[in-house]
Amino acid sequence: MSQSLGRALQILASLGEGERSLDQLAAELGVHKTTVLRLLRTMESERFVRRDAAHRYRLGSRLFALADVAREQHVVQEVAAPHLRELNQKTGQTVHLAAWENGEVVYIDKLESVRSVRMYSQVGVPAALYCTAVGKVLLAAQPKRLREALLVSMDYHAYTPSTITDADALRDELDGVRERGWAQDRGEHESFMNCLGAPIKDHAGRIVGAVSLSIPDVLLNYEQVLELLPDLLATAAAISADYN
């Protein structure tokens, strides 16, 4: 771990116990005040810490937001686990669980296919927003202003010849996702994979996650994959019911 990162984490741990002055933090870390001040300024600009009128430091709003995300993801994963296992065992195919995190879609659980074919996806790693089923489900669920900002700013890398590579096409795709209540990835991220994704909702109808089935075309063609859509939707509905 880098020295600066280690000290920044020490600062957060200290502020978790209560407010501190610059002098107190410098004494606790055993370094000069200018070193601590440089770290604090960076952390303050990113809202990890805040400084009051008396020049005392406290934990910032960014940390509370991250804590809420972490807590929500943990709950979604815990509630979803038995349903994901059931879907995995019933279909024999790869099952993903994903959640929205600070403008990205992150895989928070994955059950591998019983077959020998493996996907490149990993738990804790972001999924491409514009060419994965879970990415489309969760991007389509974002407020219009945020969604539009992401549409025009993202880098549309063509992973395969089927990848969506412009904002207008993706906008139309997301409209379709919202209308039908599920998303597809027809070889857009990995040319040999077809994926279907469905939303997980809380009691207010807010989408808090997405579950997907991913199947290589050597096992099932797209039409055959679509035959598993009722199982996927039933799983998403069951998770949503238990989440509430």
Coordinates of N, CA and C in Angstrom, one line a residue:
M1 N 0.8 -1.2 0.0 CA 0.0 0.0 0.0 C 0.9 1.2 0.0
S2 N 0.6 2.2 -0.8 CA 1.4 3.5 -0.9 C 1.2 4.2 0.5
Q3 N 2.3 4.9 0.8 CA 2.3 5.7 2.0 C 1.2 6.7 2.1
S4 N 0.9 7.4 1.0 CA -0.1 8.4 1.1 C -1.5 7.8 1.3
L5 N -1.7 6.7 0.6 CA -3.0 6.0 0.7 C -3.2 5.5 2.1
G6 N -2.1 4.9 2.7 CA -2.2 4.4 4.1 C -2.5 5.6 5.0
R7 N -1.9 6.7 4.8 CA -2.2 7.9 5.7 C -3.6 8.4 5.6
A8 N -4.1 8.4 4.3 CA -5.5 8.9 4.1 C -6.5 7.9 4.8
L9 N -6.2 6.6 4.7 CA -7.1 5.7 5.4 C -7.0 5.8 6.9
Q10 N -5.8 6.2 7.4 CA -5.7 6.4 8.9 C -6.5 7.7 9.3
I11 N -6.5 8.7 8.4 CA -7.3 9.9 8.7 C -8.8 9.5 8.7
L12 N -9.3 8.8 7.8 CA -10.7 8.4 7.8 C -11.0 7.6 9.0
A13 N -10.1 6.7 9.4 CA -10.4 5.9 10.6 C -10.5 6.8 11.9
S14 N -9.6 7.7 11.9 CA -9.5 8.6 13.0 C -10.8 9.5 13.1
L15 N -11.2 10.0 11.9 CA -12.4 10.9 11.9 C -13.7 10.1 12.2
G16 N -13.6 8.8 11.9 CA -14.7 7.9 12.3 C -15.0 7.8 13.8
E17 N -14.0 8.2 14.6 CA -14.1 8.2 16.0 C -14.6 9.6 16.5
G18 N -14.5 10.6 15.6 CA -14.9 12.0 16.0 C -14.1 13.0 15.3
E19 N -14.6 14.3 15.4 CA -13.9 15.4 14.7 C -12.5 15.5 15.2
R20 N -11.6 16.1 14.4 CA -10.2 16.3 14.7 C -9.7 17.6 14.1
S21 N -8.8 18.2 14.8 CA -8.1 19.4 14.2 C -6.9 18.9 13.4
L22 N -6.3 19.8 12.6 CA -5.1 19.5 11.8 C -4.0 19.0 12.7
D23 N -3.8 19.8 13.9 CA -2.8 19.4 14.8 C -3.0 18.0 15.4
Q24 N -4.2 17.7 15.7 CA -4.5 16.4 16.3 C -4.2 15.2 15.2
L25 N -4.6 15.5 14.0 CA -4.3 14.5 13.0 C -2.9 14.3 12.7
A26 N -2.1 15.4 12.7 CA -0.7 15.3 12.5 C 0.0 14.5 13.6
A27 N -0.5 14.8 14.8 CA 0.1 14.1 16.0 C -0.2 12.6 15.9
E28 N -1.4 12.2 15.5 CA -1.8 10.8 15.5 C -1.1 10.1 14.4
L29 N -0.8 10.8 13.3 CA -0.1 10.1 12.2 C 1.4 10.2 12.3
G30 N 1.9 11.1 13.2 CA 3.3 11.3 13.4 C 4.0 11.9 12.3
V31 N 3.4 12.8 11.6 CA 4.0 13.5 10.4 C 3.8 15.0 10.5
H32 N 4.4 15.7 9.7 CA 4.3 17.2 9.7 C 2.9 17.6 9.2
K33 N 2.5 18.8 9.7 CA 1.1 19.3 9.4 C 1.0 19.5 7.9
T34 N 2.0 19.9 7.2 CA 1.9 20.2 5.8 C 1.5 18.9 5.0
T35 N 2.1 17.8 5.5 CA 1.8 16.5 4.8 C 0.3 16.1 5.0
V36 N -0.2 16.3 6.2 CA -1.6 16.0 6.5 C -2.5 17.0 5.8
L37 N -2.1 18.2 5.7 CA -3.0 19.2 5.1 C -3.1 18.9 3.6
R38 N -2.0 18.5 3.0 CA -2.1 18.2 1.6 C -3.1 17.0 1.3
L39 N -3.1 16.0 2.2 CA -4.0 14.9 2.0 C -5.4 15.4 2.3
L40 N -5.6 16.2 3.3 CA -6.9 16.7 3.7 C -7.6 17.5 2.6
R41 N -6.8 18.3 1.9 CA -7.3 19.2 0.8 C -7.8 18.3 -0.3
T42 N -7.0 17.3 -0.6 CA -7.5 16.3 -1.7 C -8.8 15.6 -1.3
M43 N -8.8 15.1 0.0 CA -10.0 14.4 0.4 C -11.2 15.3 0.6
E44 N -10.9 16.6 0.9 CA -12.0 17.5 1.0 C -12.6 17.9 -0.4
S45 N -11.7 18.0 -1.4 CA -12.2 18.3 -2.7 C -13.1 17.2 -3.3
E46 N -12.8 15.9 -2.8 CA -13.6 14.8 -3.2 C -14.7 14.4 -2.3
R47 N -15.0 15.3 -1.3 CA -16.0 15.2 -0.3 C -15.9 14.0 0.6
F48 N -14.7 13.5 0.8 CA -14.5 12.4 1.8 C -14.3 12.9 3.2
V49 N -13.9 14.2 3.3 CA -13.9 14.9 4.6 C -14.5 16.3 4.4
R50 N -14.9 16.9 5.5 CA -15.4 18.3 5.4 C -14.8 19.0 6.6
R51 N -14.6 20.3 6.4 CA -14.0 21.2 7.4 C -15.1 22.2 7.9
D52 N -15.2 22.4 9.2 CA -16.2 23.4 9.6 C -15.5 24.8 9.8
A53 N -16.3 25.7 10.3 CA -15.9 27.1 10.5 C -14.7 27.2 11.5
A54 N -14.7 26.2 12.4 CA -13.6 26.2 13.4 C -12.4 25.5 13.0
H55 N -12.3 25.1 11.7 CA -11.2 24.4 11.1 C -11.0 23.0 11.7
R56 N -12.1 22.4 12.0 CA -12.0 21.0 12.5 C -12.6 20.1 11.4
Y57 N -12.1 18.9 11.3 CA -12.4 18.0 10.2 C -13.4 16.9 10.7
R58 N -14.3 16.5 9.8 CA -15.3 15.5 10.0 C -15.3 14.6 8.7
L59 N -16.0 13.5 8.8 CA -16.2 12.6 7.6 C -17.2 13.4 6.7
G60 N -16.9 13.2 5.4 CA -17.7 13.9 4.4 C -18.9 13.1 3.8
S61 N -19.7 13.8 3.1 CA -20.9 13.2 2.5 C -20.6 12.1 1.5
R62 N -19.5 12.1 0.9 CA -19.2 11.1 -0.1 C -19.1 9.7 0.6
L63 N -18.6 9.7 1.8 CA -18.5 8.4 2.5 C -19.8 7.9 2.9
F64 N -20.8 8.8 3.3 CA -22.1 8.3 3.6 C -22.8 7.8 2.4
A65 N -22.6 8.4 1.3 CA -23.2 7.9 0.0 C -22.6 6.5 -0.3
L66 N -21.3 6.3 -0.2 CA -20.7 5.0 -0.5 C -21.2 4.0 0.5
A67 N -21.4 4.4 1.8 CA -21.9 3.4 2.8 C -23.3 3.0 2.4
D68 N -24.1 3.9 1.9 CA -25.4 3.5 1.5 C -25.4 2.5 0.4
V69 N -24.5 2.8 -0.6 CA -24.4 1.9 -1.7 C -23.9 0.5 -1.3
A70 N -22.9 0.5 -0.4 CA -22.4 -0.8 0.1 C -23.4 -1.6 0.8
R71 N -24.2 -0.9 1.7 CA -25.2 -1.6 2.4 C -26.3 -2.1 1.5
E72 N -26.7 -1.3 0.5 CA -27.8 -1.8 -0.4 C -27.3 -3.0 -1.2
Q73 N -26.0 -2.9 -1.7 CA -25.5 -4.0 -2.5 C -25.5 -5.3 -1.6
H74 N -25.1 -5.2 -0.4 CA -25.0 -6.3 0.5 C -26.4 -7.0 0.7
V75 N -27.4 -6.1 0.9 CA -28.7 -6.6 1.1 C -29.2 -7.3 -0.2
V76 N -29.0 -6.7 -1.3 CA -29.5 -7.2 -2.6 C -28.8 -8.6 -2.8
Q77 N -27.5 -8.7 -2.6 CA -26.8 -9.9 -2.8 C -27.3 -11.0 -1.8
E78 N -27.5 -10.6 -0.6 CA -27.9 -11.6 0.4 C -29.3 -12.2 0.0
V79 N -30.2 -11.3 -0.3 CA -31.6 -11.7 -0.7 C -31.6 -12.5 -2.0
A80 N -30.8 -12.1 -2.9 CA -30.8 -12.7 -4.2 C -30.1 -14.1 -4.2
A81 N -29.2 -14.4 -3.3 CA -28.4 -15.6 -3.4 C -29.2 -16.9 -3.6
P82 N -30.2 -17.2 -2.8 CA -30.9 -18.5 -3.1 C -31.6 -18.5 -4.4
H83 N -32.1 -17.4 -4.9 CA -32.8 -17.4 -6.2 C -31.8 -17.5 -7.3
L84 N -30.6 -16.9 -7.2 CA -29.6 -17.1 -8.2 C -29.1 -18.6 -8.3
R85 N -29.0 -19.2 -7.2 CA -28.6 -20.6 -7.2 C -29.6 -21.5 -7.9
E86 N -30.9 -21.2 -7.6 CA -32.0 -21.9 -8.2 C -32.0 -21.8 -9.7
L87 N -31.8 -20.5 -10.2 CA -31.8 -20.3 -11.6 C -30.6 -20.9 -12.2
N88 N -29.4 -20.9 -11.6 CA -28.2 -21.5 -12.1 C -28.4 -23.0 -12.2
Q89 N -29.0 -23.6 -11.2 CA -29.1 -25.1 -11.2 C -30.2 -25.5 -12.2
K90 N -31.2 -24.7 -12.4 CA -32.3 -25.0 -13.3 C -31.9 -24.9 -14.7
T91 N -31.1 -23.9 -15.1 CA -30.7 -23.7 -16.5 C -29.3 -24.2 -16.8
G92 N -28.5 -24.3 -15.8 CA -27.1 -24.8 -16.0 C -26.2 -23.7 -16.6
Q93 N -26.7 -22.5 -16.6 CA -26.0 -21.4 -17.3 C -25.4 -20.4 -16.3
T94 N -24.6 -19.5 -16.8 CA -24.0 -18.5 -16.0 C -25.0 -17.4 -15.6
V95 N -25.0 -17.1 -14.3 CA -25.9 -16.1 -13.7 C -25.1 -15.0 -13.1
H96 N -25.5 -13.8 -13.4 CA -24.9 -12.6 -12.9 C -25.9 -11.8 -12.0
L97 N -25.3 -11.1 -11.0 CA -26.1 -10.1 -10.3 C -25.2 -8.8 -10.3
A98 N -25.9 -7.7 -10.6 CA -25.1 -6.5 -10.8 C -25.9 -5.3 -10.1
A99 N -25.2 -4.3 -9.8 CA -25.8 -3.1 -9.1 C -25.1 -1.8 -9.6
W100 N -25.8 -0.7 -9.5 CA -25.3 0.6 -9.9 C -24.4 1.2 -8.8
E101 N -23.3 1.7 -9.2 CA -22.3 2.2 -8.2 C -21.6 3.4 -8.8
N102 N -22.0 4.6 -8.4 CA -21.2 5.8 -8.8 C -21.1 5.9 -10.4
G103 N -22.1 5.8 -11.1 CA -22.1 5.9 -12.5 C -21.6 4.7 -13.3
E104 N -21.4 3.6 -12.6 CA -21.0 2.4 -13.2 C -21.9 1.2 -12.8
V105 N -21.9 0.2 -13.6 CA -22.6 -1.1 -13.2 C -21.5 -2.1 -12.8
V106 N -21.6 -2.6 -11.6 CA -20.6 -3.5 -11.1 C -21.2 -4.9 -10.8
Y107 N -20.5 -5.9 -11.2 CA -20.9 -7.3 -10.9 C -20.7 -7.5 -9.4
I108 N -21.8 -7.9 -8.7 CA -21.6 -8.2 -7.2 C -21.8 -9.7 -6.9
D109 N -22.2 -10.5 -7.9 CA -22.2 -11.9 -7.7 C -22.2 -12.6 -9.0
K110 N -21.7 -13.8 -9.1 CA -21.6 -14.6 -10.3 C -21.6 -16.0 -10.0
L111 N -22.5 -16.8 -10.7 CA -22.5 -18.2 -10.6 C -22.1 -18.8 -11.9
E112 N -21.1 -19.6 -12.0 CA -20.6 -20.1 -13.3 C -21.5 -21.1 -13.9
S113 N -21.4 -21.3 -15.2 CA -22.1 -22.3 -15.9 C -21.6 -23.7 -15.5
V114 N -22.4 -24.7 -15.6 CA -21.9 -26.0 -15.3 C -21.1 -26.5 -16.5
R115 N -21.2 -25.8 -17.6 CA -20.4 -26.1 -18.8 C -19.0 -25.7 -18.7
S116 N -18.2 -26.0 -19.7 CA -16.7 -25.7 -19.6 C -16.5 -24.3 -20.1
V117 N -17.4 -23.7 -20.8 CA -17.2 -22.3 -21.4 C -17.3 -21.3 -20.2
R118 N -16.4 -20.4 -20.1 CA -16.3 -19.4 -19.1 C -16.4 -18.0 -19.7
M119 N -17.1 -17.1 -19.0 CA -17.1 -15.7 -19.4 C -16.0 -14.9 -18.7
Y120 N -15.6 -13.8 -19.2 CA -14.5 -13.0 -18.7 C -14.9 -12.1 -17.5
S121 N -16.2 -12.0 -17.2 CA -16.7 -11.2 -16.2 C -16.2 -11.6 -14.8
Q122 N -16.0 -10.6 -13.9 CA -15.6 -10.9 -12.5 C -16.3 -10.1 -11.5
V123 N -16.6 -10.7 -10.4 CA -17.2 -9.9 -9.3 C -16.3 -8.8 -8.9
G124 N -17.0 -7.6 -8.7 CA -16.2 -6.4 -8.3 C -15.7 -5.6 -9.5
V125 N -15.9 -6.1 -10.7 CA -15.4 -5.4 -11.9 C -16.6 -4.8 -12.6
P126 N -16.5 -3.6 -13.1 CA -17.6 -2.9 -13.8 C -18.0 -3.7 -15.1
A127 N -19.2 -3.6 -15.4 CA -19.7 -4.2 -16.7 C -19.9 -3.0 -17.7
A128 N -19.7 -3.2 -18.9 CA -19.9 -2.2 -19.9 C -21.4 -1.8 -20.0
L129 N -21.6 -0.5 -19.9 CA -23.0 0.0 -19.8 C -23.8 -0.2 -21.0
Y130 N -23.1 -0.1 -22.2 CA -23.9 0.0 -23.5 C -23.9 -1.3 -24.2
C131 N -23.3 -2.4 -23.7 CA -23.3 -3.6 -24.5 C -23.4 -4.9 -23.6
T132 N -23.9 -4.7 -22.4 CA -24.2 -5.9 -21.6 C -25.6 -5.8 -21.1
A133 N -26.2 -6.9 -20.9 CA -27.7 -6.9 -20.5 C -27.9 -6.2 -19.2
V134 N -27.0 -6.5 -18.2 CA -27.2 -5.8 -16.9 C -26.9 -4.3 -17.0
G135 N -25.9 -4.0 -17.8 CA -25.6 -2.6 -18.0 C -26.8 -1.8 -18.6
K136 N -27.4 -2.4 -19.6 CA -28.6 -1.7 -20.2 C -29.7 -1.6 -19.2
V137 N -30.0 -2.6 -18.5 CA -31.1 -2.6 -17.5 C -30.9 -1.4 -16.5
L138 N -29.7 -1.3 -16.0 CA -29.4 -0.3 -14.9 C -29.2 1.1 -15.5
L139 N -28.7 1.2 -16.7 CA -28.5 2.5 -17.3 C -29.9 3.0 -17.7
A140 N -30.8 2.2 -18.2 CA -32.1 2.6 -18.6 C -32.9 3.1 -17.4
A141 N -32.6 2.6 -16.2 CA -33.3 3.0 -15.0 C -32.9 4.3 -14.4
Q142 N -31.8 4.9 -14.9 CA -31.3 6.1 -14.3 C -32.1 7.3 -14.7
P143 N -32.1 8.4 -13.8 CA -32.8 9.6 -14.2 C -32.4 10.1 -15.6
K144 N -33.3 10.8 -16.3 CA -33.0 11.1 -17.7 C -31.8 12.0 -17.8
R145 N -31.6 13.0 -16.9 CA -30.4 13.9 -17.0 C -29.1 13.1 -16.9
L146 N -29.0 12.2 -16.0 CA -27.8 11.4 -15.8 C -27.6 10.5 -17.0
R147 N -28.7 9.9 -17.4 CA -28.6 8.9 -18.5 C -28.1 9.6 -19.8
E148 N -28.7 10.8 -20.1 CA -28.2 11.6 -21.2 C -26.8 12.0 -21.1
A149 N -26.4 12.4 -20.0 CA -25.0 12.8 -19.8 C -24.0 11.6 -20.1
L150 N -24.4 10.4 -19.6 CA -23.6 9.2 -19.8 C -23.6 8.8 -21.3
L151 N -24.8 9.0 -21.9 CA -24.9 8.6 -23.4 C -24.0 9.4 -24.2
V152 N -23.8 10.7 -24.0 CA -23.0 11.5 -24.8 C -21.5 11.5 -24.4
S153 N -21.2 11.0 -23.2 CA -19.8 11.1 -22.8 C -19.0 9.8 -22.8
M154 N -19.7 8.7 -22.9 CA -19.0 7.4 -22.8 C -18.3 7.1 -24.1
D155 N -17.3 6.3 -24.0 CA -16.4 5.8 -25.1 C -17.0 4.5 -25.6
Y156 N -17.6 4.6 -26.8 CA -18.3 3.4 -27.4 C -17.2 2.5 -28.1
H157 N -16.6 1.7 -27.3 CA -15.6 0.8 -27.9 C -16.3 -0.4 -28.6
A158 N -16.0 -0.7 -29.8 CA -16.6 -1.9 -30.5 C -15.9 -3.2 -30.1
Y159 N -16.5 -3.9 -29.1 CA -16.0 -5.2 -28.7 C -16.2 -6.2 -29.8
T160 N -17.3 -6.1 -30.5 CA -17.6 -7.1 -31.5 C -18.3 -6.3 -32.7
P161 N -18.5 -7.0 -33.8 CA -19.3 -6.3 -34.9 C -20.7 -5.9 -34.5
S162 N -21.2 -6.5 -33.4 CA -22.6 -6.3 -33.0 C -22.7 -5.2 -32.0
T163 N -21.6 -4.7 -31.5 CA -21.6 -3.7 -30.4 C -22.3 -2.4 -30.9
I164 N -23.2 -1.8 -30.0 CA -23.7 -0.5 -30.3 C -22.6 0.5 -30.1
T165 N -22.5 1.4 -31.1 CA -21.3 2.3 -31.1 C -21.7 3.8 -31.1
D166 N -22.9 4.2 -30.9 CA -23.3 5.6 -30.9 C -24.5 5.8 -30.0
A167 N -24.6 7.1 -29.5 CA -25.6 7.5 -28.5 C -27.0 7.3 -29.0
D168 N -27.3 7.6 -30.3 CA -28.6 7.5 -30.8 C -29.1 6.1 -30.8
A169 N -28.3 5.2 -31.2 CA -28.7 3.8 -31.2 C -28.9 3.2 -29.8
L170 N -28.0 3.7 -28.9 CA -28.2 3.2 -27.5 C -29.4 3.8 -26.9
R171 N -29.7 5.1 -27.2 CA -30.9 5.7 -26.7 C -32.2 4.9 -27.1
D172 N -32.2 4.5 -28.3 CA -33.4 3.7 -28.8 C -33.4 2.4 -28.1
E173 N -32.2 1.8 -27.9 CA -32.2 0.5 -27.2 C -32.7 0.6 -25.8
L174 N -32.3 1.7 -25.1 CA -32.8 1.8 -23.7 C -34.3 2.1 -23.6
D175 N -34.8 2.8 -24.6 CA -36.3 3.0 -24.7 C -37.0 1.6 -24.7
G176 N -36.4 0.7 -25.6 CA -37.0 -0.6 -25.7 C -36.9 -1.4 -24.4
V177 N -35.8 -1.2 -23.7 CA -35.6 -1.9 -22.4 C -36.6 -1.5 -21.4
R178 N -36.9 -0.2 -21.3 CA -37.9 0.3 -20.4 C -39.3 -0.2 -20.7
E179 N -39.6 -0.3 -22.0 CA -40.9 -0.7 -22.5 C -41.2 -2.2 -22.2
R180 N -40.2 -3.0 -22.5 CA -40.5 -4.4 -22.4 C -40.1 -5.0 -21.0
G181 N -39.2 -4.2 -20.2 CA -38.9 -4.7 -18.9 C -37.7 -5.6 -18.8
W182 N -36.9 -5.8 -19.9 CA -35.7 -6.6 -19.8 C -34.8 -6.2 -21.0
A183 N -33.6 -6.6 -20.9 CA -32.6 -6.2 -21.9 C -31.9 -7.5 -22.4
Q184 N -31.3 -7.2 -23.6 CA -30.5 -8.3 -24.3 C -29.1 -7.8 -24.7
D185 N -28.3 -8.8 -24.8 CA -26.9 -8.6 -25.4 C -26.7 -9.7 -26.4
R186 N -26.9 -9.4 -27.6 CA -26.7 -10.5 -28.7 C -25.3 -10.4 -29.2
G187 N -24.4 -11.0 -28.5 CA -23.0 -11.0 -29.0 C -22.4 -9.7 -29.1
E188 N -22.8 -8.7 -28.2 CA -22.3 -7.3 -28.3 C -21.0 -7.1 -27.5
H189 N -20.9 -7.9 -26.4 CA -19.7 -7.7 -25.6 C -18.7 -8.9 -25.8
E190 N -19.2 -10.0 -25.9 CA -18.4 -11.2 -26.3 C -19.2 -11.9 -27.5
S191 N -18.5 -12.0 -28.6 CA -19.2 -12.4 -29.8 C -19.9 -13.8 -29.7
F192 N -19.4 -14.6 -28.8 CA -20.0 -16.0 -28.7 C -21.0 -16.1 -27.6
M193 N -21.4 -15.0 -27.0 CA -22.3 -15.0 -25.9 C -23.6 -14.2 -26.2
N194 N -24.8 -14.8 -25.8 CA -26.0 -14.1 -25.8 C -26.5 -14.0 -24.3
C195 N -26.9 -12.8 -23.9 CA -27.3 -12.6 -22.5 C -28.7 -11.9 -22.5
L196 N -29.4 -12.2 -21.4 CA -30.7 -11.5 -21.1 C -30.6 -11.0 -19.7
G197 N -31.1 -9.8 -19.5 CA -31.0 -9.2 -18.1 C -32.4 -8.7 -17.7
A198 N -32.7 -8.7 -16.4 CA -34.0 -8.3 -15.9 C -33.7 -7.5 -14.6
P199 N -34.6 -6.5 -14.3 CA -34.4 -5.6 -13.1 C -34.9 -6.2 -11.8
I200 N -34.3 -5.8 -10.8 CA -34.7 -6.2 -9.4 C -35.2 -4.8 -8.8
K201 N -36.4 -4.9 -8.2 CA -37.0 -3.6 -7.7 C -37.3 -3.7 -6.2
D202 N -37.3 -2.5 -5.6 CA -37.6 -2.4 -4.2 C -39.1 -2.1 -4.1
H203 N -39.6 -1.9 -2.9 CA -41.1 -1.8 -2.7 C -41.7 -0.6 -3.4
A204 N -40.8 0.5 -3.7 CA -41.3 1.7 -4.4 C -41.2 1.6 -5.9
G205 N -40.7 0.4 -6.4 CA -40.6 0.3 -7.8 C -39.2 0.7 -8.3
R206 N -38.3 1.2 -7.4 CA -37.0 1.7 -7.8 C -36.1 0.4 -8.1
I207 N -35.4 0.5 -9.2 CA -34.6 -0.6 -9.7 C -33.3 -0.5 -8.9
V208 N -33.0 -1.6 -8.1 CA -31.8 -1.6 -7.2 C -30.8 -2.6 -7.7
G209 N -31.1 -3.4 -8.7 CA -30.1 -4.3 -9.2 C -30.6 -5.0 -10.5
A210 N -29.8 -5.8 -11.0 CA -30.1 -6.6 -12.3 C -29.6 -8.0 -12.2
V211 N -30.3 -8.9 -12.7 CA -29.9 -10.3 -12.8 C -29.9 -10.7 -14.3
S212 N -28.9 -11.5 -14.6 CA -28.8 -11.9 -16.0 C -28.5 -13.4 -16.2
L213 N -28.8 -13.9 -17.4 CA -28.4 -15.2 -17.8 C -27.5 -15.0 -19.0
S214 N -26.4 -15.7 -19.1 CA -25.4 -15.6 -20.2 C -25.1 -17.0 -20.7
I215 N -25.3 -17.1 -22.0 CA -25.2 -18.5 -22.6 C -24.4 -18.4 -23.9
P216 N -23.4 -19.2 -24.1 CA -22.6 -19.3 -25.3 C -23.5 -19.9 -26.5
D217 N -23.3 -19.3 -27.7 CA -24.1 -19.8 -28.8 C -23.7 -21.2 -29.3
V218 N -22.6 -21.7 -28.8 CA -22.4 -23.2 -29.1 C -23.3 -24.1 -28.3
L219 N -23.9 -23.6 -27.3 CA -24.9 -24.4 -26.5 C -26.3 -24.1 -26.9
L220 N -26.7 -22.8 -27.0 CA -28.0 -22.4 -27.4 C -28.0 -21.2 -28.3
N221 N -28.8 -21.2 -29.4 CA -28.8 -20.1 -30.2 C -29.7 -19.0 -29.6
Y222 N -29.8 -17.9 -30.2 CA -30.6 -16.8 -29.5 C -32.0 -17.1 -29.3
E223 N -32.7 -17.7 -30.2 CA -34.1 -18.1 -30.0 C -34.3 -19.1 -28.9
Q224 N -33.3 -20.0 -28.7 CA -33.4 -20.9 -27.6 C -33.1 -20.2 -26.3
V225 N -32.2 -19.2 -26.3 CA -32.0 -18.4 -25.1 C -33.2 -17.7 -24.7
L226 N -34.0 -17.1 -25.6 CA -35.2 -16.4 -25.3 C -36.2 -17.3 -24.6
E227 N -36.1 -18.6 -24.8 CA -37.1 -19.5 -24.2 C -36.9 -19.6 -22.7
L228 N -35.7 -19.1 -22.2 CA -35.4 -19.1 -20.8 C -35.8 -17.7 -20.1
L229 N -36.3 -16.8 -21.0 CA -36.7 -15.5 -20.4 C -37.7 -15.6 -19.3
P230 N -38.7 -16.4 -19.4 CA -39.7 -16.5 -18.3 C -39.0 -17.0 -17.0
D231 N -38.0 -17.8 -17.1 CA -37.3 -18.2 -15.8 C -36.5 -17.0 -15.3
L232 N -35.9 -16.3 -16.1 CA -35.2 -15.1 -15.6 C -36.1 -14.1 -15.0
L233 N -37.2 -13.8 -15.7 CA -38.1 -12.8 -15.2 C -38.7 -13.3 -13.8
A234 N -39.0 -14.6 -13.7 CA -39.6 -15.1 -12.5 C -38.5 -15.0 -11.4
T235 N -37.3 -15.2 -11.7 CA -36.2 -15.0 -10.7 C -36.1 -13.6 -10.2
A236 N -36.1 -12.6 -11.2 CA -36.1 -11.2 -10.8 C -37.3 -10.8 -9.9
A237 N -38.4 -11.3 -10.3 CA -39.6 -11.0 -9.5 C -39.6 -11.6 -8.1
A238 N -39.0 -12.8 -8.0 CA -38.9 -13.4 -6.7 C -37.9 -12.7 -5.8
I239 N -36.8 -12.3 -6.4 CA -35.8 -11.5 -5.6 C -36.4 -10.2 -5.2
S240 N -37.2 -9.5 -6.1 CA -37.8 -8.2 -5.8 C -38.8 -8.4 -4.6
A241 N -39.6 -9.5 -4.6 CA -40.6 -9.7 -3.6 C -39.9 -9.9 -2.2
D242 N -38.8 -10.7 -2.2 CA -38.1 -11.0 -1.0 C -37.3 -9.7 -0.5
Y243 N -36.9 -8.9 -1.4 CA -36.1 -7.7 -1.1 C -37.1 -6.7 -0.3
N244 N -38.3 -6.8 -0.6 CA -39.3 -5.9 0.0 C -39.8 -6.4 1.3

